[in-house]
XYZ file of C-alpha atoms in Angstrom:
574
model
C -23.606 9.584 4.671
C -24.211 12.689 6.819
C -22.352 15.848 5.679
C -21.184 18.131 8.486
C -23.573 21.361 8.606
C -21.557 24.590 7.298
C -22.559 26.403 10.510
C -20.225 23.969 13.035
C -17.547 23.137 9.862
C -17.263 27.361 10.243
C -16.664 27.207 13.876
C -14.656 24.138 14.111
C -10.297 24.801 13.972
C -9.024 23.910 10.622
C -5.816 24.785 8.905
C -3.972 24.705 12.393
C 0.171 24.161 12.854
C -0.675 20.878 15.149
C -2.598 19.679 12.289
C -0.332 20.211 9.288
C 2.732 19.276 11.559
C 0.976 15.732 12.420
C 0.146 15.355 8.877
C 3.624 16.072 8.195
C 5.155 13.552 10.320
C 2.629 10.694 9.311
C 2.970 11.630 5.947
C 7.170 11.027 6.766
C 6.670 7.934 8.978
C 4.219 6.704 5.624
C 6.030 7.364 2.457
C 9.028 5.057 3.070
C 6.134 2.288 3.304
C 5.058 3.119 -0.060
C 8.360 3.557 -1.635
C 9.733 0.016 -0.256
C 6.514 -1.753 -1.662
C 6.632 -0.228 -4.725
C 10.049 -1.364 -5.746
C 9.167 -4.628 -3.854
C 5.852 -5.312 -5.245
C 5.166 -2.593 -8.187
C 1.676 -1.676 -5.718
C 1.240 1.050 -3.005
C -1.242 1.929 -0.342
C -3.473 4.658 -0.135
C -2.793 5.912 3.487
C -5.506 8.384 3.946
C -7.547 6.299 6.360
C -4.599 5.368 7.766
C -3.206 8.752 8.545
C -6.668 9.369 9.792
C -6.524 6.858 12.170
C -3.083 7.291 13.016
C -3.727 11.136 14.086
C -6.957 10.500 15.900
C -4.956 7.948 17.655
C -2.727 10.347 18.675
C -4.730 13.868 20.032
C -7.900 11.511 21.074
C -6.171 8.575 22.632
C -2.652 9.241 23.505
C -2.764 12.744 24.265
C -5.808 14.018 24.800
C -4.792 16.416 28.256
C -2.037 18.068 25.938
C -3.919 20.843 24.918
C -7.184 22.598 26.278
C -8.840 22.461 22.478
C -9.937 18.906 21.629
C -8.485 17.586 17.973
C -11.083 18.631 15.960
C -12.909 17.440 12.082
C -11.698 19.611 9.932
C -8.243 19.365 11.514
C -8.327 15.599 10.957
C -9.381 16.344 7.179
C -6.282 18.635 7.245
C -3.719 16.338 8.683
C -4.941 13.388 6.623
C -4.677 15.145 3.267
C -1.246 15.918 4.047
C -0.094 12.765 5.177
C -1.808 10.869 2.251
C -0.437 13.300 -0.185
C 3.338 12.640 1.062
C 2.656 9.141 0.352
C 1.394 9.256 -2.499
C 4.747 10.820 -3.734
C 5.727 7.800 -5.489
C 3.660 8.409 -7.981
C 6.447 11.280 -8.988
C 8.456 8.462 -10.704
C 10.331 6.875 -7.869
C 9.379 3.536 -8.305
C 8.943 3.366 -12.314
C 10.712 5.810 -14.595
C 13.324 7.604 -12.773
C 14.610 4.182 -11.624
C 14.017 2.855 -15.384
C 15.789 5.887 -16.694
C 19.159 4.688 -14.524
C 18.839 1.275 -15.985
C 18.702 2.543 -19.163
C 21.182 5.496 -19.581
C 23.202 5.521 -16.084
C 21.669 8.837 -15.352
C 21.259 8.721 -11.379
C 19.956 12.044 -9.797
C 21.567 14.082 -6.497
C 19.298 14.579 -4.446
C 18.664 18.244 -4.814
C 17.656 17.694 -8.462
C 15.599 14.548 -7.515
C 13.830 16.186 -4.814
C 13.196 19.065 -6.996
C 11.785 17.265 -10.101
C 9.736 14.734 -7.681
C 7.874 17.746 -6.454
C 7.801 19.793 -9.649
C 5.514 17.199 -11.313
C 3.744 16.114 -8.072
C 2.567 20.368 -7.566
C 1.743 20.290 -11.240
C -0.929 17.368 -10.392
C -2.518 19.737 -7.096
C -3.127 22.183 -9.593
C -4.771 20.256 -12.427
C -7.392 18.699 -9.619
C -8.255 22.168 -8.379
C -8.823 22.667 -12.235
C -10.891 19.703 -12.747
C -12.663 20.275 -9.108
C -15.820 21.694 -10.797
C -16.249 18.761 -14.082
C -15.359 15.682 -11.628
C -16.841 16.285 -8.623
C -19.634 18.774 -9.076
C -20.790 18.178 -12.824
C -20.048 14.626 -13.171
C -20.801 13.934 -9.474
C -18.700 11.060 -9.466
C -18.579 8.798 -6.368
C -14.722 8.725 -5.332
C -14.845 6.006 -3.271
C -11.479 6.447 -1.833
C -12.837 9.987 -0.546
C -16.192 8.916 0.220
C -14.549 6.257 2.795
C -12.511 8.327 4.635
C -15.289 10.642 4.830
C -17.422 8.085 6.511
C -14.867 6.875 8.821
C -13.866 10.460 9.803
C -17.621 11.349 10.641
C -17.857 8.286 12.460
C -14.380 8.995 14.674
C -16.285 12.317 15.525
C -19.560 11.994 16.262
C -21.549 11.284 19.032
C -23.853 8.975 20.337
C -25.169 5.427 20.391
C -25.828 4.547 16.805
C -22.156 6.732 15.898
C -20.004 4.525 18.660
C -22.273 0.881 16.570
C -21.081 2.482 13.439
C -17.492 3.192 14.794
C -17.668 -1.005 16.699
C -18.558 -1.574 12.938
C -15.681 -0.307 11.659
C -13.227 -1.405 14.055
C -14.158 -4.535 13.988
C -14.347 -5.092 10.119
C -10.832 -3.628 10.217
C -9.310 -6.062 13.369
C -10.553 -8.891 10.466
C -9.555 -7.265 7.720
C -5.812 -6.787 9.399
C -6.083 -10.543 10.841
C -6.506 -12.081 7.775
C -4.044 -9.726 6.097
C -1.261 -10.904 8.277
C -2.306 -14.840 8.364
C -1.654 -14.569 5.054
C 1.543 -13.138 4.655
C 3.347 -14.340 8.368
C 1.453 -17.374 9.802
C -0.307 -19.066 6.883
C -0.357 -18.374 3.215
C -4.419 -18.902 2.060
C -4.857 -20.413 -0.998
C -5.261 -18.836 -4.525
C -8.115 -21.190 -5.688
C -7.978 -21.163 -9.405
C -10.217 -23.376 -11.759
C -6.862 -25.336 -12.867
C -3.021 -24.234 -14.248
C -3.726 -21.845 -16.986
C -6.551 -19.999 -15.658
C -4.093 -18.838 -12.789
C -0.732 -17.815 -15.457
C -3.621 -15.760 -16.635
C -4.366 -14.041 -13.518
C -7.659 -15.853 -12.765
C -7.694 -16.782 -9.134
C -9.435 -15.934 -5.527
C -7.761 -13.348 -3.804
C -8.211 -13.189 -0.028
C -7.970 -8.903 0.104
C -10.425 -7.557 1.882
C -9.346 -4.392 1.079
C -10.813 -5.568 -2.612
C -13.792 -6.113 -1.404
C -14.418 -3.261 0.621
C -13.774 -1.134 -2.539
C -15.979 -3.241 -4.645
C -18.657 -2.796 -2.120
C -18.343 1.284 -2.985
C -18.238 1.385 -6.314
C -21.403 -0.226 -6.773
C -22.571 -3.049 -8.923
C -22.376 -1.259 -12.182
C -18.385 -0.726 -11.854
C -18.057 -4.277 -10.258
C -19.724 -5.706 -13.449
C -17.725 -3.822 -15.702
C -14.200 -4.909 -14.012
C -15.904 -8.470 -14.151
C -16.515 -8.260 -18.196
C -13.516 -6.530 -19.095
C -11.190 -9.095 -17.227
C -13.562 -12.023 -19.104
C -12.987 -10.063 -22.253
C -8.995 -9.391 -21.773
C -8.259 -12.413 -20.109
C -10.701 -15.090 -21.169
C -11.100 -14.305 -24.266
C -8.026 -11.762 -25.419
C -4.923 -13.272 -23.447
C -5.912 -17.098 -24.533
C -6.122 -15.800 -28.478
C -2.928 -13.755 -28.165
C -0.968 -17.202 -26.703
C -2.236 -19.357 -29.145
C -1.673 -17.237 -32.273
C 1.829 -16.485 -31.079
C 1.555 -12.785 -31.064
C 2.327 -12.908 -26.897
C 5.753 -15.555 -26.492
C 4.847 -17.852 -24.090
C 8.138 -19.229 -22.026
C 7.533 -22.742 -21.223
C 8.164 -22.273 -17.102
C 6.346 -18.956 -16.763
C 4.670 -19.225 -13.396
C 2.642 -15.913 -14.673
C 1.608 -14.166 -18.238
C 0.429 -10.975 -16.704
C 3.312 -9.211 -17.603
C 3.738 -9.892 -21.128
C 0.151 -10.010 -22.122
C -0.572 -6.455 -20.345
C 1.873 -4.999 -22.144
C -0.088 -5.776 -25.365
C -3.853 -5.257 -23.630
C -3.019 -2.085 -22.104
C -3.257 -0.522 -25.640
C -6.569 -1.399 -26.389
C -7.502 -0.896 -22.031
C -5.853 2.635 -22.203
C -7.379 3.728 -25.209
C -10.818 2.728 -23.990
C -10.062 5.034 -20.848
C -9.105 8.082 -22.745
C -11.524 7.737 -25.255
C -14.461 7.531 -23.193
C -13.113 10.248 -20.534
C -12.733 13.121 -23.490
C -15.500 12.532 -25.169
C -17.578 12.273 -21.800
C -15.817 15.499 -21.243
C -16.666 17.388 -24.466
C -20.371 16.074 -24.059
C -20.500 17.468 -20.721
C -19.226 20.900 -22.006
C -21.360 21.100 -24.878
C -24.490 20.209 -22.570
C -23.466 22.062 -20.105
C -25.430 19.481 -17.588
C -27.381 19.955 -14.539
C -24.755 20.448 -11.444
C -24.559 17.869 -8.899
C -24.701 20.039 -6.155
C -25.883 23.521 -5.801
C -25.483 26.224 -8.456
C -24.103 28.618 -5.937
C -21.532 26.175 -4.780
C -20.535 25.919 -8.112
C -20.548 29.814 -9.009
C -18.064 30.006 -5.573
C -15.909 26.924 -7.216
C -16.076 28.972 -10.713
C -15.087 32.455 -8.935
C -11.200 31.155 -8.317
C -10.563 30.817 -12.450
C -8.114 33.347 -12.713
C -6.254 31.799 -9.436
C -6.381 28.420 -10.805
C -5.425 29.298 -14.222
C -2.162 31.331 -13.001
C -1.509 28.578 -10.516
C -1.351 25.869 -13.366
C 0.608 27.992 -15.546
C 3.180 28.909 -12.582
C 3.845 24.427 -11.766
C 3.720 23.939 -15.821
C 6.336 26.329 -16.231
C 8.385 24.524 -13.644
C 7.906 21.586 -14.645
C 9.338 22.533 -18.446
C 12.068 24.098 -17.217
C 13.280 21.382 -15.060
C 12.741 19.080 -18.108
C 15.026 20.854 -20.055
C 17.240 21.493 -17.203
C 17.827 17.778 -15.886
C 16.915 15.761 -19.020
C 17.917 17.973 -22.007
C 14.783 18.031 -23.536
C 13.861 19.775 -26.456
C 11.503 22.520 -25.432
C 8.773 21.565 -27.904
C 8.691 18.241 -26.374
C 8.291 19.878 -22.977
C 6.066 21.801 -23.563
C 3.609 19.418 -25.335
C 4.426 17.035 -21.942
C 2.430 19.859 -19.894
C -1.536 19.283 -22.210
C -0.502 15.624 -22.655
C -0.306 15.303 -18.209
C -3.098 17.441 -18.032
C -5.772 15.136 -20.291
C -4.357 12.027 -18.968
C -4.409 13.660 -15.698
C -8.112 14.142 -16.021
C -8.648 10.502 -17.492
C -6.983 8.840 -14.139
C -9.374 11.618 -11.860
C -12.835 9.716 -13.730
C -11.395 6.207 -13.370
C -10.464 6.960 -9.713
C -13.755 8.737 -9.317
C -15.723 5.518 -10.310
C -13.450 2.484 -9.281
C -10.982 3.854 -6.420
C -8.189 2.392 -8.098
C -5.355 4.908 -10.244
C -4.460 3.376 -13.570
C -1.223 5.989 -13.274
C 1.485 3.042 -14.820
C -1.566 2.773 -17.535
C -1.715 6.159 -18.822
C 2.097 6.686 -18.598
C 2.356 3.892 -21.123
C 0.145 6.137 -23.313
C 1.874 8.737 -22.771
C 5.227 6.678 -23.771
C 3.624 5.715 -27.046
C 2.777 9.508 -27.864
C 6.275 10.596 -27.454
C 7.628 7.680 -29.713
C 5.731 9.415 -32.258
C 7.055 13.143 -31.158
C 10.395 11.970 -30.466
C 11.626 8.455 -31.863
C 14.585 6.749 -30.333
C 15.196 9.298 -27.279
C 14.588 6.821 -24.486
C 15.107 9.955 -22.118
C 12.741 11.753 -23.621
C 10.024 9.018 -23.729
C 10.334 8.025 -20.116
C 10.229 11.787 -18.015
C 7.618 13.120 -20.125
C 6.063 10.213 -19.024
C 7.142 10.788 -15.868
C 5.444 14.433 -16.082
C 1.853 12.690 -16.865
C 2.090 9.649 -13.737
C 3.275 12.324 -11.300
C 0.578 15.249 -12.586
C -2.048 12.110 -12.410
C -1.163 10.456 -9.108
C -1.450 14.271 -7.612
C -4.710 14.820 -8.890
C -5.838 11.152 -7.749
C -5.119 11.896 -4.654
C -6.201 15.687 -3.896
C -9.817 15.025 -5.527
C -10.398 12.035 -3.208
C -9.493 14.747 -0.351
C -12.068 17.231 -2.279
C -14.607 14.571 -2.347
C -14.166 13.763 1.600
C -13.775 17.514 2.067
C -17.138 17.914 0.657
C -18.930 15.885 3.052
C -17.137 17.363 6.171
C -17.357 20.974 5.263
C -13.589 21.766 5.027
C -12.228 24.285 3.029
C -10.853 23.227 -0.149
C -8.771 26.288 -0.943
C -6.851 24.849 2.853
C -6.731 21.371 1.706
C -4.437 22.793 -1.159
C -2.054 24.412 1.280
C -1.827 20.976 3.075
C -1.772 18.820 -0.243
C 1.507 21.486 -0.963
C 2.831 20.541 2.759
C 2.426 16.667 1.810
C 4.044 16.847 -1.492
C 6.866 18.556 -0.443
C 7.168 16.202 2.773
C 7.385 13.417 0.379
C 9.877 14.630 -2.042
C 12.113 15.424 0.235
C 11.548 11.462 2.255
C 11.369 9.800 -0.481
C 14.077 10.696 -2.838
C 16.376 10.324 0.151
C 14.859 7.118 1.005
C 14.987 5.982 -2.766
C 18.508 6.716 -2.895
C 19.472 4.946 0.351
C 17.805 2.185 -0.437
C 18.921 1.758 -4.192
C 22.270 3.479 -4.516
C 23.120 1.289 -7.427
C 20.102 0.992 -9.356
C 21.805 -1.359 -11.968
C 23.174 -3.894 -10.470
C 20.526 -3.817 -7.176
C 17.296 -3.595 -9.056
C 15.376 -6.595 -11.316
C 16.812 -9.124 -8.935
C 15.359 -11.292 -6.220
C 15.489 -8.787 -3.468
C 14.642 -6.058 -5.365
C 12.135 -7.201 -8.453
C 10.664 -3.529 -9.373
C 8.122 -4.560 -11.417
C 6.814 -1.258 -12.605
C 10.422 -0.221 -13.556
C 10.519 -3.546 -15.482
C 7.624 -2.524 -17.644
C 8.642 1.556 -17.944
C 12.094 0.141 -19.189
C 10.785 -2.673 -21.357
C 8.116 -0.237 -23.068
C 10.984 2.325 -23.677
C 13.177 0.108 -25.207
C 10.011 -0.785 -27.725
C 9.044 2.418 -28.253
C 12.699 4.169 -29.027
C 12.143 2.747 -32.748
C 8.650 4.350 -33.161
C 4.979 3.070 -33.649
C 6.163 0.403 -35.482
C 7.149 -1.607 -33.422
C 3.633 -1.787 -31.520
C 2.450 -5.088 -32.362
C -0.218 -4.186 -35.192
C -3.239 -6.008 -34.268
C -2.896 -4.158 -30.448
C -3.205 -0.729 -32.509
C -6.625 -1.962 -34.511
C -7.630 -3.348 -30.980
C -6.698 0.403 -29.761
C -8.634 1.667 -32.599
C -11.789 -0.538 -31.889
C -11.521 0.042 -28.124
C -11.201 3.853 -28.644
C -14.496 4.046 -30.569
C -16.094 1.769 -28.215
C -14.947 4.523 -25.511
C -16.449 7.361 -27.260
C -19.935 6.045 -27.457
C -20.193 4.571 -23.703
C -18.303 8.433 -22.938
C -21.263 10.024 -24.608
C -24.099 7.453 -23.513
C -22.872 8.290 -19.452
C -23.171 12.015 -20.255
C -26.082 12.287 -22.022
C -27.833 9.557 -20.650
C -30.527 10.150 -17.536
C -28.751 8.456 -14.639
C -31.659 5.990 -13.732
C -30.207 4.207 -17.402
C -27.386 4.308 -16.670
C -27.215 0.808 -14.675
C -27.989 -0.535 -18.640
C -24.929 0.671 -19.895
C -21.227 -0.625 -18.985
C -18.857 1.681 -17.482
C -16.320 2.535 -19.872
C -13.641 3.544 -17.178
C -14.173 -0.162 -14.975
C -13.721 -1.407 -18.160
C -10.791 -0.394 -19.743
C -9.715 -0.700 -16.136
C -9.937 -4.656 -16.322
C -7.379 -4.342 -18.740
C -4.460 -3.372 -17.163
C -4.573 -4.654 -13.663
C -4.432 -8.613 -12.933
C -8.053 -10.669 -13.524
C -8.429 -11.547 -9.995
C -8.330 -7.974 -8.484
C -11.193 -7.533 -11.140
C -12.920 -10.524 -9.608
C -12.455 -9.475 -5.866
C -13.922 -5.810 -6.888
C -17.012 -7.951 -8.170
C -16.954 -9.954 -4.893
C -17.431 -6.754 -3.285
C -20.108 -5.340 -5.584
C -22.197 -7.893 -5.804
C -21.916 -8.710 -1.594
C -23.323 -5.189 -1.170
C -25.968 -4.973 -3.642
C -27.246 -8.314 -1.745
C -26.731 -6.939 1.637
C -28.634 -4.049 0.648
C -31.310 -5.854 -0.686
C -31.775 -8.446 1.719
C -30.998 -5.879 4.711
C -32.113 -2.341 3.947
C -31.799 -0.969 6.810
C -28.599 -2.288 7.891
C -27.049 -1.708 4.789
C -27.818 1.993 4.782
C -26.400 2.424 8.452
C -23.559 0.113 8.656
C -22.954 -0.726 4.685
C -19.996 1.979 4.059
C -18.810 1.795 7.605
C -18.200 -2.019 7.361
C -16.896 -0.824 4.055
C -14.265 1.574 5.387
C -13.208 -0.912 8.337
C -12.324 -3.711 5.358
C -10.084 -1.359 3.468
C -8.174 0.099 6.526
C -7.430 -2.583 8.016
C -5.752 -4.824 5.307
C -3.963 -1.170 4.303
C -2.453 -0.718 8.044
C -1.502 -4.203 8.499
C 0.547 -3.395 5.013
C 1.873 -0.669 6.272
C 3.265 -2.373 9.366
C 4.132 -5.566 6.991
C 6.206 -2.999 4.753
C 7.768 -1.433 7.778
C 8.681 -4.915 9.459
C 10.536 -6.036 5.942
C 12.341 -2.761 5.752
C 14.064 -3.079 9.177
C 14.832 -6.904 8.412
């Protein structure tokens, strides 16, 4: 990929009104998408490529003659970041605990307070990723495939001449078949799940058709795509069939599917593999103090805003405490130990994104629920918005160092980027509490039921009503398999620090792999799919691969995310 040189990202238009105002308004036309599949389907979108799209579409195609000063990069990279930070607002609890909470105690939000608290914990999140801007993204030098997609895309959009427009004809038309098959499958024809017999498929094991899989899997690279594929054969070939026929996981005799009980027993030992190997990669790093990704003066001019960042984050923690108190009645020590327990989990959802694409944020707010069982026993409240604190302040950072990482390789300003990410989030507070609330005014007799199954608030609730009685109630063989996969974590954390990165292909990653545990066996398998389809490409077609690779790449993921995006919209006005 081609970064834009710093002498044309300096004279090219950047934080302009157009550009936060169409980021604005994509970002409002987009979040109601994401909040209507999340209670629908417990899954969201990432919408930065399709903002991206959706703007270009707008000041290239549909209005071009509007104004004398073409749309320009950087203001692209503007109005993307604060479109896909608006929809990324469900991450700020409105799909999982705030709806659990009103299952469980009848609590229901106005709106001013929901709006308030959905953005309180979302802000905290923009400031813990300009925080961890300098350890992810320059130290670690982690890919961020998310990021690194949109960057190619945008690049391609914008640049000129034959081999850009065969790279843009690339992407297109990977993303006219990406979107095709997306909607034969879910309007004209369903395609099948092929799964080597009945119990392979209750345990997740099938063929998924998402192309949007496999254009992730093809950026991750094979290392991460064999990691997702041995963790799923660990958790769900060898794990889930142990737990079933020992008895520790129930199993009904006309389940359809055993992913949801059996992840709520192997995200203990998936989660604890994640955080494990993220601190101690962490504490390695600082205590080698390794060689910078990128430049040392970049990273001096990163270093230089510490006082900034460090008021900043103690300005949306503050907030956020308050609120806690305010809203929830929360005692202030448990507050205030919500605010270092977002930020670390925070920082383990920023590596895992940063190597596999995909934001574990339900994950890590489990772990955070089984923390405050220990802190505060039987205060459901309590367990699920602290929570709540760590899945907003995560999904936040997700999000705002995938637009650092495509920042990076367009020359944009990141100091702007967090001015837009504060536009998005505030854009999508406001839409989507008021679309949560029209959509779900009684959330106990509306959600858990055909129309509405909310998966993620069925597992926030179910985990909450476990947890109110303490650790004990953890089944005790997933807190040894915690135990094991935590140690486990520590030693792959410190073998990716200290390791040279040429051995690094020898060693599984630890974040793919605790991954595997917590999201269904085929989405594993259709990351693989990806993986191993590029590293064959690549080999058999060098020079294809390293024009057309990431662009083909790109075009796979946007298009399957679009056509959802129109699916979602088309279900929400029948």
């Amino acid at each position: 990929m081609q970064d834009m040189s710093p002498q044309s990202a300096q004279e090219a238009p950047e934080l302009t009104l157009r550009a936060l105002l169409t980021g604005i308004c994509i970002g409002a036309i987009l979040t109601p998408c994401n909040v209507y599949a999340g209670l629908k389907i417990g899954w969201s979108f990432n919408m930065s490529i399709t903002a991206l799209l959706l703007g270009f579409m707008v000041w290239r195609i549909l209005l071009p003659s509007v104004t004398q000063r073409p749309w320009a990069i950087l203001e692209s990279n503007i109005s993307q970041t604060t479109a896909s930070s608006a929809a990324s607002i469900i991450s700020g609890g409105l799909v999982a605990p705030i709806p659990a909470l009103a299952l469980l105690s009848g609590v229901i939000l106005a709106p001013g307070p929901l709006i308030a608290w959905v953005f309180a914990v979302s802000f905290l999140g923009v400031w813990v990723a300009w925080y961890l801007r300098t350890p992810m993204l320059y130290r670690s030098g982690l890919s961020y495939p998310a990021g690194a997609v949109t960057a190619e895309a945008m690049l391609d959009l914008f640049a000129e001449g034959r081999a850009a427009m065969q790279r843009v004809r690339v992407l297109l038309g990977a993303a006219v078949f990406s979107a095709a098959l997306k909607l034969s499958d879910a309007l004209l024809w369903t395609i099948p799940r092929w799964s080597p017999g009945a119990v392979p498929a209750k345990l997740t094991f099938a063929l998924d058709p998402s192309m949007l899989l496999v254009g992730f899997g093809a950026i991750i690279g094979l290392r991460a795509g064999l990691s997702l594929l041995l963790g799923a054969l660990i958790a769900w070939a060898g794990l889930a069939p142990w737990l079933l026929q020992t008895g520790q996981v129930p199993m009904a005799p006309d389940s359809s599917n055993l992913f949801v009980p059996l992840v709520e027993w192997l995200l203990w030992p998936g989660v604890a593999l994640m955080v494990a190997a993220t601190l101690s990669n962490l504490a390695t790093n600082l205590v080698k103090r390794a060689r910078p990704a990128t430049d040392s003066a970049s990273i001096a001019k990163v270093e230089s805003h510490r006082t900034l960042r460090l008021l900043a984050l103690g300005g949306a923690a503050s907030l956020v405490v308050v609120l806690e108190m305010v809203l929830f009645d929360i005692s202030l020590m448990a507050a205030l130990i919500a605010i270092p327990m977002a930020f670390f989990l925070a920082a383990v959802v920023g590596r895992v994104v940063g190597e596999t694409g995909i934001p574990p944020i339900g994950a890590v707010g489990k772990l955070s629920q089984l923390s405050f069982a220990a802190i505060a026993p039987a205060q459901a409240t309590t367990n699920l918005m602290t929570a709540n604190v760590a899945g907003g302040a995560a999904g936040q950072t997700a999000d705002l160092l995938n637009d650092f990482k495509c920042g990076m390789h367009v020359g944009a300003s990141p100091a702007r980027q967090v001015v837009a990410q504060c536009f998005g989030i505030a854009t999508g507070s406001v839409v989507g509490s008021l679309v949560y609330l029209a959509l779900i005014p009684d959330p106990q007799s509306m959600l858990l039921t055909t129309q509405w199954p909310a998966p993620a608030v069925a597992t926030w609730k179910a985990v909450a009503e476990v947890l109110v009685t303490g650790l004990d109630s953890v089944p005790g063989a997933a807190l040894w398999a915690a135990l094991l996969a935590a140690v486990m974590g520590c030693v792959l954390g410190v073998l990716d620090a200290a390791l040279p990165r040429r051995m690094l292909r020898l060693v599984p990653s630890a974040s793919a792999l605790g991954l595997a545990f917590v999201i269904p066996a085929s989405t594993s398998l259709g990351l693989f799919y990806g993986a191993l389809l590029a590293f064959l490409l690549s080999r058999l077609f060098p020079r294809w691969s390293a024009t057309y690779l990431v662009a083909a790449a790109a075009g796979l993921v946007a298009g399957e995310s679009l056509m959802g995006v129109c699916l979602a919209a088309l279900s929400m006005a029948t």
